[in-house]
XYZ file of C-alpha atoms in Angstrom:
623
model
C -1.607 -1.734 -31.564
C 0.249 -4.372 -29.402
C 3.788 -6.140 -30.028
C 3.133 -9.931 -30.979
C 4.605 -11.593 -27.862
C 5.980 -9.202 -24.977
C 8.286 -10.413 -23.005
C 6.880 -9.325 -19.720
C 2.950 -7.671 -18.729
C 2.639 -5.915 -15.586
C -0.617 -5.627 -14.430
C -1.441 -2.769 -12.075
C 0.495 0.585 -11.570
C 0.673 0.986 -8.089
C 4.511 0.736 -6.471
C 4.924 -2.662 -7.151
C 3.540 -2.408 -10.672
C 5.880 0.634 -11.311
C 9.075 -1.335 -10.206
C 8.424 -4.578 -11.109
C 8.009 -2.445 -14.959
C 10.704 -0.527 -14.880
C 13.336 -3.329 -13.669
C 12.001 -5.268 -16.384
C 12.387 -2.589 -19.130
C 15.816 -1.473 -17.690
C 16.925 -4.859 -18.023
C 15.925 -5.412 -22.014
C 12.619 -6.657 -21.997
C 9.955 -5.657 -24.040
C 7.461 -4.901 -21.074
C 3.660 -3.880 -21.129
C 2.467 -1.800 -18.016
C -1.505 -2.231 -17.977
C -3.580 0.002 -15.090
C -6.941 1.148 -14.817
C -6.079 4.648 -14.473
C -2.396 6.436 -16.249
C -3.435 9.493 -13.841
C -2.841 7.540 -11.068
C 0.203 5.359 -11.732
C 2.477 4.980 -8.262
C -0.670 7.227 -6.306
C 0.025 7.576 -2.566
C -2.948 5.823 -1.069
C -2.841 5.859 2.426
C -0.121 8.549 3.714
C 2.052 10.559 2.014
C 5.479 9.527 3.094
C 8.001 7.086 1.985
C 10.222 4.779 4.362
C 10.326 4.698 8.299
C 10.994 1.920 10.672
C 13.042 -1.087 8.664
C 10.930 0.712 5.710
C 13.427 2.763 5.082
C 16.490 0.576 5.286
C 13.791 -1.824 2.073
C 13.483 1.566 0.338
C 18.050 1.735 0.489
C 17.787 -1.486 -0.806
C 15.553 -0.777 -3.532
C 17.532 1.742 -4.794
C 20.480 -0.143 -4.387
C 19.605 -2.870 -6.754
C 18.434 -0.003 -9.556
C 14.959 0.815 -8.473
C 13.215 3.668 -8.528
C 11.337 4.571 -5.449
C 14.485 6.199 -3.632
C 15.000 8.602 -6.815
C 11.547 9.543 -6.736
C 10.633 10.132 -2.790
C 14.492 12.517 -2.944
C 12.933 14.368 -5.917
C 9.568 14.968 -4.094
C 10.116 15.015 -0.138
C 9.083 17.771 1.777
C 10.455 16.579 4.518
C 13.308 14.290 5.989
C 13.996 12.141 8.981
C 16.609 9.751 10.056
C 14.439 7.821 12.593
C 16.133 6.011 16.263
C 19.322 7.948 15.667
C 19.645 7.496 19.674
C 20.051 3.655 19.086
C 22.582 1.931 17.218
C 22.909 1.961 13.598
C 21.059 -1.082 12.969
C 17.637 0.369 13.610
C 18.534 3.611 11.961
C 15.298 3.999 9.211
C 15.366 6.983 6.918
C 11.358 8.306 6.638
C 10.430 11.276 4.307
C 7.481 12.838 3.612
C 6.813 13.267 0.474
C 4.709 15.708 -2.265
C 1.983 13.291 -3.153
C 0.626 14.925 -6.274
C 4.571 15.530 -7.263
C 5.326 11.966 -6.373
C 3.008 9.956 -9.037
C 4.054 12.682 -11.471
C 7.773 12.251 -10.668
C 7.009 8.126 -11.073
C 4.907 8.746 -14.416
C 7.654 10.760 -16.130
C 10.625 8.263 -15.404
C 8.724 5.958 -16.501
C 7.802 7.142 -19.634
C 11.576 7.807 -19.630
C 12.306 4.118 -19.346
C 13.328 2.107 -22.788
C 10.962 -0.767 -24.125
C 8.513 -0.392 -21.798
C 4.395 0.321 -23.085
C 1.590 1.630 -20.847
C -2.234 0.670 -21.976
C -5.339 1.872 -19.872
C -7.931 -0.337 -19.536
C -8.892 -3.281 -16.899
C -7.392 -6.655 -17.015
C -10.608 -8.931 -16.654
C -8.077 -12.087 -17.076
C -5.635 -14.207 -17.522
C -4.709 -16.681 -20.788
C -3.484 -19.988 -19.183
C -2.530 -22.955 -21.178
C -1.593 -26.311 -20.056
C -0.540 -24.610 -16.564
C 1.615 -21.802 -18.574
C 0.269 -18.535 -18.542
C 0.189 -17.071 -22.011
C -0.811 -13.305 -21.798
C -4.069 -11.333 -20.680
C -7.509 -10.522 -21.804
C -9.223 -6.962 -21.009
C -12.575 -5.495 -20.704
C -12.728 -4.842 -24.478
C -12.273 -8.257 -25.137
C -7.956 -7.557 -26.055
C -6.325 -10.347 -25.894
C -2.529 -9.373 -25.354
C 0.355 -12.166 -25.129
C 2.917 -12.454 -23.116
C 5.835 -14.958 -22.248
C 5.612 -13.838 -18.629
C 3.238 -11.857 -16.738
C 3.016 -9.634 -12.910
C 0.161 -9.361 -11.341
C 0.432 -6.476 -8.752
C -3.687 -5.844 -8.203
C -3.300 -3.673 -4.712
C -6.276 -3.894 -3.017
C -8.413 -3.360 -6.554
C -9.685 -7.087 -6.530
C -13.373 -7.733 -5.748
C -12.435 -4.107 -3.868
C -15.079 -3.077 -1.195
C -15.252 0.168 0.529
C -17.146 0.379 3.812
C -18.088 3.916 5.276
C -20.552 3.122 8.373
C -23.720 1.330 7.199
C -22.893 2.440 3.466
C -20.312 -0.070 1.369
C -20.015 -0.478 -2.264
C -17.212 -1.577 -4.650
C -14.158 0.145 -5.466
C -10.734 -0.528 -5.304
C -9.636 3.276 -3.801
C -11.940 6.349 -3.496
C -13.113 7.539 -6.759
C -12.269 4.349 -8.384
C -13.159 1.115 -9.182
C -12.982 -2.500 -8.527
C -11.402 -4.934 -10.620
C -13.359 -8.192 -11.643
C -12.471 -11.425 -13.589
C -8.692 -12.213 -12.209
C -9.699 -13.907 -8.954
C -12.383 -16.148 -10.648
C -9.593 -17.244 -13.161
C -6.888 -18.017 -10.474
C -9.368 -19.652 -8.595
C -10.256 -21.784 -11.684
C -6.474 -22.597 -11.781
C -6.307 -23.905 -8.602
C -5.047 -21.223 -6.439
C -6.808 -20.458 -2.770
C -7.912 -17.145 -2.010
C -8.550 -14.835 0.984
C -10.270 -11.594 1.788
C -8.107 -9.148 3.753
C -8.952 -5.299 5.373
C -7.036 -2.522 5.502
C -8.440 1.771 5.483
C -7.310 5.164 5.502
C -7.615 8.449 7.558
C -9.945 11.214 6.574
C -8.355 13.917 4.611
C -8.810 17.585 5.629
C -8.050 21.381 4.708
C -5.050 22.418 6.704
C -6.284 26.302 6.493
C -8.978 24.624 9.325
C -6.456 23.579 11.843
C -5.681 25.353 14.414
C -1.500 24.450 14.984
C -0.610 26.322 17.440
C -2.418 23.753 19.866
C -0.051 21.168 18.450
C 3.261 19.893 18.871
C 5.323 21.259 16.096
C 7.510 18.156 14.466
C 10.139 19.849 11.930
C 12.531 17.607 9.727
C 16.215 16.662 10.440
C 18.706 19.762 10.839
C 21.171 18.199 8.212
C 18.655 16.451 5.972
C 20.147 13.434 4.099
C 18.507 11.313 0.952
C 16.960 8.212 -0.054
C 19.385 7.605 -3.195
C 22.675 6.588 -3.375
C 23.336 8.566 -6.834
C 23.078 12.537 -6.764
C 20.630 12.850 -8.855
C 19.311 15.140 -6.248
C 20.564 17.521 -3.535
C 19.338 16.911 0.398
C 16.770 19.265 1.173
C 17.224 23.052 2.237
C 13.899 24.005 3.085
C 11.118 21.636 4.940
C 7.378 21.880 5.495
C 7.180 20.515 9.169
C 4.326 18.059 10.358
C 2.669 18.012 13.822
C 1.486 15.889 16.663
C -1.132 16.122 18.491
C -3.734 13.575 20.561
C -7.261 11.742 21.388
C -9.141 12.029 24.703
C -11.828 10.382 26.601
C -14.237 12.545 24.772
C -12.725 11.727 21.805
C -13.207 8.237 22.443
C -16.745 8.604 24.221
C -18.078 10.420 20.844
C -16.328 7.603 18.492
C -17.901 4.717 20.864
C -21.587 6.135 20.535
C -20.901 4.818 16.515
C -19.739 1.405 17.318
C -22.891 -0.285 16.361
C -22.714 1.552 12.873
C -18.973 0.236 12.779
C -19.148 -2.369 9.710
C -16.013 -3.807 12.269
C -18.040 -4.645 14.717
C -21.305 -5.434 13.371
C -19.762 -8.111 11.165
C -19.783 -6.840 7.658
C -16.210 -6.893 7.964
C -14.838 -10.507 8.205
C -11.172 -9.932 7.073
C -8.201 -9.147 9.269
C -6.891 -5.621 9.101
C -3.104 -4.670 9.474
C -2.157 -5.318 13.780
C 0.378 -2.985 13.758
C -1.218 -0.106 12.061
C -4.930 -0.144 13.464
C -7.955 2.214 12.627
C -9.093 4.084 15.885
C -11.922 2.257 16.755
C -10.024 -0.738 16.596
C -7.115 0.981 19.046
C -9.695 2.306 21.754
C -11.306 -1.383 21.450
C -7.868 -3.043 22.205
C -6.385 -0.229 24.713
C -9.378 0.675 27.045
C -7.297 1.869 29.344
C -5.176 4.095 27.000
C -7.435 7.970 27.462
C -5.436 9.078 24.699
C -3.491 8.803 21.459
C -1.092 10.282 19.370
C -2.591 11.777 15.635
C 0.248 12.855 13.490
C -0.868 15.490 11.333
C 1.261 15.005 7.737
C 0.727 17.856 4.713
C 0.664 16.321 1.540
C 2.953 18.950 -0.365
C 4.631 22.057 -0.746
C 1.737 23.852 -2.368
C -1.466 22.177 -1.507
C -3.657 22.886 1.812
C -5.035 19.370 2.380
C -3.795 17.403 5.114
C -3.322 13.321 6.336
C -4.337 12.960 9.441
C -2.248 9.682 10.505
C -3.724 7.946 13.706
C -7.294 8.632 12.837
C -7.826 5.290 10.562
C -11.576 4.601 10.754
C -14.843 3.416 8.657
C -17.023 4.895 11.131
C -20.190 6.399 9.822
C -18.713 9.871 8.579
C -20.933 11.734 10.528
C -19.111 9.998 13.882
C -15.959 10.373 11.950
C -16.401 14.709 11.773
C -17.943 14.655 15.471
C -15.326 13.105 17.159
C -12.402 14.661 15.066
C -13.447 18.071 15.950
C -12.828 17.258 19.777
C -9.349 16.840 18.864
C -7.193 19.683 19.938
C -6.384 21.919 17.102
C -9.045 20.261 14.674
C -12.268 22.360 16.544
C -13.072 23.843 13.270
C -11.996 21.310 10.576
C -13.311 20.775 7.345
C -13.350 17.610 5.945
C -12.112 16.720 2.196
C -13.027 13.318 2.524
C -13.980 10.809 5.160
C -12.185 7.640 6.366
C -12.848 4.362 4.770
C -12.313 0.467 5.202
C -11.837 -1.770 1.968
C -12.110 -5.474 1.640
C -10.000 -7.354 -1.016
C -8.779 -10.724 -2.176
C -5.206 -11.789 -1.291
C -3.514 -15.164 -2.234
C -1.681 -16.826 0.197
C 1.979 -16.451 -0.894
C 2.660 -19.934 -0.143
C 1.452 -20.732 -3.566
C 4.550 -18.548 -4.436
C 8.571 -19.505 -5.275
C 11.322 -17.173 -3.894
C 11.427 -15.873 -7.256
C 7.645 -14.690 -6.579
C 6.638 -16.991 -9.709
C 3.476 -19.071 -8.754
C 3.723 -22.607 -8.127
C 0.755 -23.786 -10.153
C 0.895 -21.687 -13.595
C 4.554 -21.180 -14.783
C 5.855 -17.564 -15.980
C 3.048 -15.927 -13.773
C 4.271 -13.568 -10.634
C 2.673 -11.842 -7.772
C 3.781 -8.614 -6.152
C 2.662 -6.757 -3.467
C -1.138 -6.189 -1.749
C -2.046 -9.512 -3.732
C 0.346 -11.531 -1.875
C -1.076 -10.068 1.878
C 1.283 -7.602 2.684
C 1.038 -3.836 3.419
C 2.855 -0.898 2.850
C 4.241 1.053 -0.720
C 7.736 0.133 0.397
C 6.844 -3.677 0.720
C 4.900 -3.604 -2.331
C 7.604 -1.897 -4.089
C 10.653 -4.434 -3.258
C 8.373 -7.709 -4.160
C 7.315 -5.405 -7.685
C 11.060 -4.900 -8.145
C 11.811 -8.805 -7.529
C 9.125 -9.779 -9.554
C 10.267 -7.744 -12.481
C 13.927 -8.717 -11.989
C 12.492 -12.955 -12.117
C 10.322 -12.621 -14.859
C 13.330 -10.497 -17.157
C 15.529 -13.205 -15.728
C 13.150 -16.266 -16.661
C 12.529 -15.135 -20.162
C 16.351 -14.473 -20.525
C 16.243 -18.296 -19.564
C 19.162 -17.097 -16.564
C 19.134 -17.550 -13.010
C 16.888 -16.268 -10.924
C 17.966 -13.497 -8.147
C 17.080 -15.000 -4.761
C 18.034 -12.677 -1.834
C 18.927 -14.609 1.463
C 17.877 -13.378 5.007
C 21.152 -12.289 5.472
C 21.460 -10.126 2.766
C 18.700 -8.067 2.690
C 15.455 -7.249 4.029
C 13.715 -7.402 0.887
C 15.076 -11.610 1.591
C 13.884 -11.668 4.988
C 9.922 -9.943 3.451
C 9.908 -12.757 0.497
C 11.300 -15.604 2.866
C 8.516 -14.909 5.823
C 5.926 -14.934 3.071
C 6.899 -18.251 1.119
C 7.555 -19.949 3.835
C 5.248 -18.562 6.797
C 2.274 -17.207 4.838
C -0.068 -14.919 6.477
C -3.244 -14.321 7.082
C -3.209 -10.947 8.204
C -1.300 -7.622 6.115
C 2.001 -8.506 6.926
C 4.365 -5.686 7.326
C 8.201 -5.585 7.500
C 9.958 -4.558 11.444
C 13.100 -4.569 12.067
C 12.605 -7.748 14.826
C 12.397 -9.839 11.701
C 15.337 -9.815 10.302
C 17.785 -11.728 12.669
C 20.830 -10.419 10.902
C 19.997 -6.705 11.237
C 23.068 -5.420 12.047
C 24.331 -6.804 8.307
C 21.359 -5.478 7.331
C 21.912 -1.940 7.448
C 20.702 1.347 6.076
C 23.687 2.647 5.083
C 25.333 0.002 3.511
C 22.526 -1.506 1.357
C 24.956 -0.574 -1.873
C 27.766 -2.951 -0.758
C 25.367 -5.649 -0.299
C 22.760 -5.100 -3.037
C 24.751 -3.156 -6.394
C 27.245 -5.747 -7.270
C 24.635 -8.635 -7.481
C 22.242 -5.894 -9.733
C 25.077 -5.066 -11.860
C 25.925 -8.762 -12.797
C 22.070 -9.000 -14.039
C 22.442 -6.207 -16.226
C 19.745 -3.573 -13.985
C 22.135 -1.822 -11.701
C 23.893 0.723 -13.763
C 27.927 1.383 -14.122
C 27.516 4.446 -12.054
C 25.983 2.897 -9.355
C 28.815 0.423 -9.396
C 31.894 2.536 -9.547
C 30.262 4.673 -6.837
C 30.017 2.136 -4.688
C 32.992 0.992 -5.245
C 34.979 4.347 -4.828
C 32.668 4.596 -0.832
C 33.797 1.154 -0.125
C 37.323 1.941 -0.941
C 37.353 5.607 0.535
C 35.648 3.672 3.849
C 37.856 0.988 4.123
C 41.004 2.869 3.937
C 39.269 5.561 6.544
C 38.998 2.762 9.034
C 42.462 1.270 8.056
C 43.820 4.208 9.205
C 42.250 4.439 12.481
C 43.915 0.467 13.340
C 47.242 2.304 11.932
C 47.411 5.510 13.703
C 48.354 6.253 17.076
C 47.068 8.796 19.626
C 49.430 10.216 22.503
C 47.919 10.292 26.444
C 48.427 14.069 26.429
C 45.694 14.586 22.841
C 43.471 11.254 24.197
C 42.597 12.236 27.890
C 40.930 15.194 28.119
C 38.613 14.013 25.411
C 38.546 10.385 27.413
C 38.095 12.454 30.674
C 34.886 14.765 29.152
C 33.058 12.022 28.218
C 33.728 10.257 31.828
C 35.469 7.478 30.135
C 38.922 5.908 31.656
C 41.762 7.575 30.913
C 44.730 5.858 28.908
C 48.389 5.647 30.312
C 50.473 4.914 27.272
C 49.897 5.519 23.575
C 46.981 3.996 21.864
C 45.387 2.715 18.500
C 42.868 5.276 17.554
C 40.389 2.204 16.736
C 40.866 1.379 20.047
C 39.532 4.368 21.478
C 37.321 5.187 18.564
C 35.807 1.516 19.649
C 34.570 2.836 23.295
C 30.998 2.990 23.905
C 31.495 6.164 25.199
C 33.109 8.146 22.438
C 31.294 9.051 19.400
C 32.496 10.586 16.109
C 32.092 14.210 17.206
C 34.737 12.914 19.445
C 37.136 11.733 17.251
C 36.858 14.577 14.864
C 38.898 16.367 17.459
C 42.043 15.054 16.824
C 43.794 16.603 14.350
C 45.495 13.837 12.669
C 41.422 12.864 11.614
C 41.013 16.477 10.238
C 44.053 16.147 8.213
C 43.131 12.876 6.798
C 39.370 13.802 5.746
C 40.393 16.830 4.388
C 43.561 15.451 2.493
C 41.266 12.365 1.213
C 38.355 14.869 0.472
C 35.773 12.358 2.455
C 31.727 12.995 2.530
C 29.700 12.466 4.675
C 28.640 9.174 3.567
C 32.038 7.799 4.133
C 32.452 9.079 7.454
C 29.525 7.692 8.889
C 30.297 4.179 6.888
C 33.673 3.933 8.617
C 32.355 4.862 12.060
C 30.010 2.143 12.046
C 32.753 -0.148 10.490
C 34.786 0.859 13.717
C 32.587 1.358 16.519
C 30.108 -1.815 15.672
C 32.982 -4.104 14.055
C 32.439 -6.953 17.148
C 28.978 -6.839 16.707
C 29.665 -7.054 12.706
C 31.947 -10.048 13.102
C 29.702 -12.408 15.515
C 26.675 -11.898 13.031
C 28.758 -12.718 9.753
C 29.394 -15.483 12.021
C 26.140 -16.752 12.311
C 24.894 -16.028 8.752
C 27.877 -18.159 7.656
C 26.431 -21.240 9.471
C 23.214 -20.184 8.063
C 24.439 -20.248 4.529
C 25.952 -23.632 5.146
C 22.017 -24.845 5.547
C 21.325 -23.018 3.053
C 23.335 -24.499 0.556
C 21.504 -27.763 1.242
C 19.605 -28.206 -1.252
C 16.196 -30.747 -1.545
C 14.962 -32.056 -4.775
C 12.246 -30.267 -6.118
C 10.136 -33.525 -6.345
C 11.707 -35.068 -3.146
C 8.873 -37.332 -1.326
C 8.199 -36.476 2.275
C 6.308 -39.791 2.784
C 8.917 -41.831 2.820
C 10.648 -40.790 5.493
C 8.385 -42.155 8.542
C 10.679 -40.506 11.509
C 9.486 -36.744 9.962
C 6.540 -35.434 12.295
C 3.437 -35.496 10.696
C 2.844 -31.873 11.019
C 6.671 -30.984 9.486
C 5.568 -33.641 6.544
C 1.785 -32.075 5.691
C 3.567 -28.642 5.734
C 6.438 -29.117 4.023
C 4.727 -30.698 0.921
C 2.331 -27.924 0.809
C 4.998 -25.206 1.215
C 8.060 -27.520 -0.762
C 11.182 -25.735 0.696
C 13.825 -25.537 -1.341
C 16.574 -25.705 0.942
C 17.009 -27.284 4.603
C 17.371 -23.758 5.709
C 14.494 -22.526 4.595
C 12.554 -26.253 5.928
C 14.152 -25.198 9.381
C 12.318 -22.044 9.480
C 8.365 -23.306 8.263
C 5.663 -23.151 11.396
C 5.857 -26.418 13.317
C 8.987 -27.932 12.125
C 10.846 -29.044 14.405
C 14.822 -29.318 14.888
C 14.274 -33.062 15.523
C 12.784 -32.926 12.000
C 15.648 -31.023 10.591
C 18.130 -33.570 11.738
C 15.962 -36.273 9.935
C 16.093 -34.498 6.745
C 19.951 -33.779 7.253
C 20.564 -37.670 7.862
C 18.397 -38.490 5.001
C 20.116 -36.444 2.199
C 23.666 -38.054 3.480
C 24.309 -34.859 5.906
């Protein structure tokens, strides 16, 4: 029925099950994928849309290093945006909206396209630990499956409880249920637990919405894509979503439920996501807000039922249909199901390594939900990370750890190991302090080379980045190289209200001018020539135009991530003993055995150490 030994057992199909599954597979592993439910492997939860704000740029990287989610959300989007184009390419995020009922399909038949890998329904009621080595599973049925490694990627399925109003009872996600037996073993290991909160929107039958009251909110005009491979074409045709907004009697008809709110009456005890709030919780906070923006998202090309983003709630559903039909355009709206809250159990991920292996049992990983974070995208990255660690570990190679300064996906593991949190963390771009390296667009040159080495990112992934980096390069080389006369520069200079030039000029030199953007430069016809003699894309365009226009900005943060390295390649001893050094704080000492940085970098960023600290440690390891 079952191999002897597999090399890796995922444990949950959610995003980060699905990744952390396939990267194992793809990279040789004989790898078990074990879920309550096949029908629902990589389901849409919450809303039906894929990347957005520093999202998007995790979901690049994802891809980048051989993942799946970008392949799947091009193959499946209704819809696609390139978010804060007006601000600099740094905080460009790619967001699509996405076919949800398409989506898990699309996920469930790469899958089953993907080489050693075995899928088994049936809950995982725990874990077979030996001597602080974790040794395979045990299921409902009383299976006992082996396993030299195993991922644990639960979602929010642990001790799951759903609160509507006054009514709650277990479940791990509407229509299913919760999963029992894994906590009480970790806890019997040693680990800590905590209970966190997050809910969904109700869903409801478009053909009840009235849109013209609404703010129509159509797609990009020139549509790009997740994926750096062409597996698929950008979209032609896009369903559009819509906006539109709360009131005071919105808010006067959701207050009269409050005291049926299990938020407020205290059978919810767990912290909810801050930055993505149900709508009790946002007229709580913002009193003096008399409105707020619903977004109102289909959920495919074919199907009439609708996400209605904004409206997050585990009000009585009774309050939940009252109050919605006083929204403009929803007077007549038919529900398909209400809003809920769930409760789960989290561990604090700073019982985790880098690699996402656990601390206290050896060859065991966490991904995702379980760790406190929210979001498919973050899920998905720590799946794909914990897949690429555990193929590594039984390989017996190096783990792949990625630094702050080289991806996101680094900055979303680092914060966790070495912050923690105790509320759904979720990844902005304010947290990565290197986000101009950090970019959308150039995720492949930072991410494929280091996935090729390991044997996941594929030789076509490679040579194509290669060939963009090469086409780029020599784009931008030739704007340092040619020269523009006054007579071909000015007027262009002049239209844009930007200093004219009085002798010939570098074309990177006026390329570089806040003023003058590529539409610009596309005038000259020495630029035409050249993209039509090289045959460039689009993709290469853009990636020299950054390259040119942001190359200071480039420069001063490769700066700074250099000096950063420099810490970081300061290594402490695994078993190094804080109590000997008296000059250490006392708070930098508690913390750092708990958390046991690795590096001084990584020491230099924990809560409540202090630079005073820092320079301790440096003197004491001979620095």
């Amino acid at each position: 029925m079952f191999q002897d030994v597999y090399d890796v057992i995922v444990v949950g199909a959610g995003h980060a099950g699905s990744e952390a599954a396939a990267a194992a597979a793809n990279m040789g592993c004989s790898t078990l994928l074990v879920t309550m439910s096949l029908q629902n492997i990589a389901q849409m939860s919450c809303n039906p849309a894929m990347g957005g704000i520093a999202k998007g740029q995790i979901v690049r990287e994802i891809d980048a290093l051989g993942g799946y989610s970008g392949i799947v959300t091009d193959k499946t989007a209704i819809q696609f945006k390139m978010l804060n184009k007006s601000k600099g390419p740094a905080m460009w995020s790619p967001r699509a909206q996405s076919d949800r009922m398409r989506f898990a399909e699309e996920w469930r038949l790469m899958l089953e396209g993907t080489r050693n890998l075995d899928f088994y329904q049936e809950m995982v009621k725990g874990l077979i630990i030996e001597n602080g080595e974790v040794k395979g599973i045990k299921t409902s049925l009383g299976i006992e499956i082996k396993a030299k490694t195993v991922v644990l990627t639960n979602g929010t399925f642990l001790n799951g409880l759903i609160h509507i109003g006054e009514k709650q009872f277990g479940g791990g996600r509407a229509g299913e249920s919760a999963s029992y037996g894994i906590t009480e073993d970790l806890v019997a290991a040693g680990f800590t637990v905590g209970r966190m909160k997050t809910g969904t929107p109700p869903r409801v039958d478009g053909r009840s919405l009235d849109y013209s009251k609404m703010i129509e909110q159509p797609g990009d005009v020139n549509p790009d894509k997740f994926s750096y491979l062409d597996v698929t074409k950008p979209l032609v045709e896009q369903r559009s979503c819509f906006m539109t907004y709360t009131s005071n009697e919105v808010h006067d008809l959701l207050r009269e439920g409050f005291d049926r709110s299990p938020m407020f009456n205290g059978r919810i005890k767990s912290l909810g996501p801050r930055y993505c709030p149900s709508i009790e919780d946002k007229i709580n906070r913002f009193a003096d807000k008399d409105r707020h923006q619903i977004f109102v998202e289909p959920e495919g090309w074919n199907t009439v039922e609708v996400y209605v983003n904004g409206f997050s709630t585990s009000l009585p559903e009774d309050v939940q249909f009252k109050a919605l039909r006083s929204v403009a355009g929803f007077e007549n709206v038919k529900f398909f199901r209400p809003g809920y809250a769930i409760e789960y159990d989290y561990f604090p991920p700073t019982q985790l390594k880098h690699t996402l292996e656990t601390k206290l049992v050896d060859g065991l990983f966490f991904a995702g939900q379980i760790n406190g974070t929210t979001g498919y995208e973050e899920a998905a990255a720590q799946g794909l990370m914990a897949g690429i660690n555990a193929a590594l570990k039984v390989q017996e190679k190096e783990s792949l750890i990625l630094k702050r300064n080289e991806a996101y996906i680094g900055v979303l593991i680092d914060d966790l190991i070495t912050k923690g949190t105790e509320e759904p963390y979720r990844m902005f771009t304010s947290r990565a302090e290197y986000r101009t390296l950090l970019r959308q667009d150039n995720a492949d040159f930072r991410l494929t080379p280091m996935s090729h080495a390991i044997g996941l990112a594929s030789d076509e992934r490679l040579r194509r980045m290669e060939y963009k980096q090469e086409k780029s390069e020599a784009f931008v080389n030739f704007f340092k190289e040619t020269s523009v006369t006054v007579a071909e520069t000015n007027p262009i200079l002049e239209s844009k209200e930007s200093a004219p030039i009085s002798q010939p000029d570098k074309m990177f030199k006026v390329f570089s001018r806040p003023q003058i953007e590529l539409v610009d430069i596309l005038k000259f016809e020495k630029v035409q020539e050249y993209i039509a003699e090289h045959n460039l894309d689009r993709e290469v365009i853009e990636q020299a135009e950054v390259q040119v226009k942001y190359s200071g900005y480039i420069e001063k943060e490769k700066n700074n991530a250099d000096k950063l390295n420099r810490l970081e390649d300061v290594k402490i001893p695994e078993n190094f003993d804080y109590d000997k050094i008296k000059s250490l704080s006392y708070e930098a000492r508690e913390k750092m055995k708990k958390i046991r940085p690795v590096t001084i970098s990584q020491a230099s960023r924990i809560s409540g150490v202090t630079p005073a600290d820092v320079s301790v440690l440096l003197i004491h390891m001979g620095r």
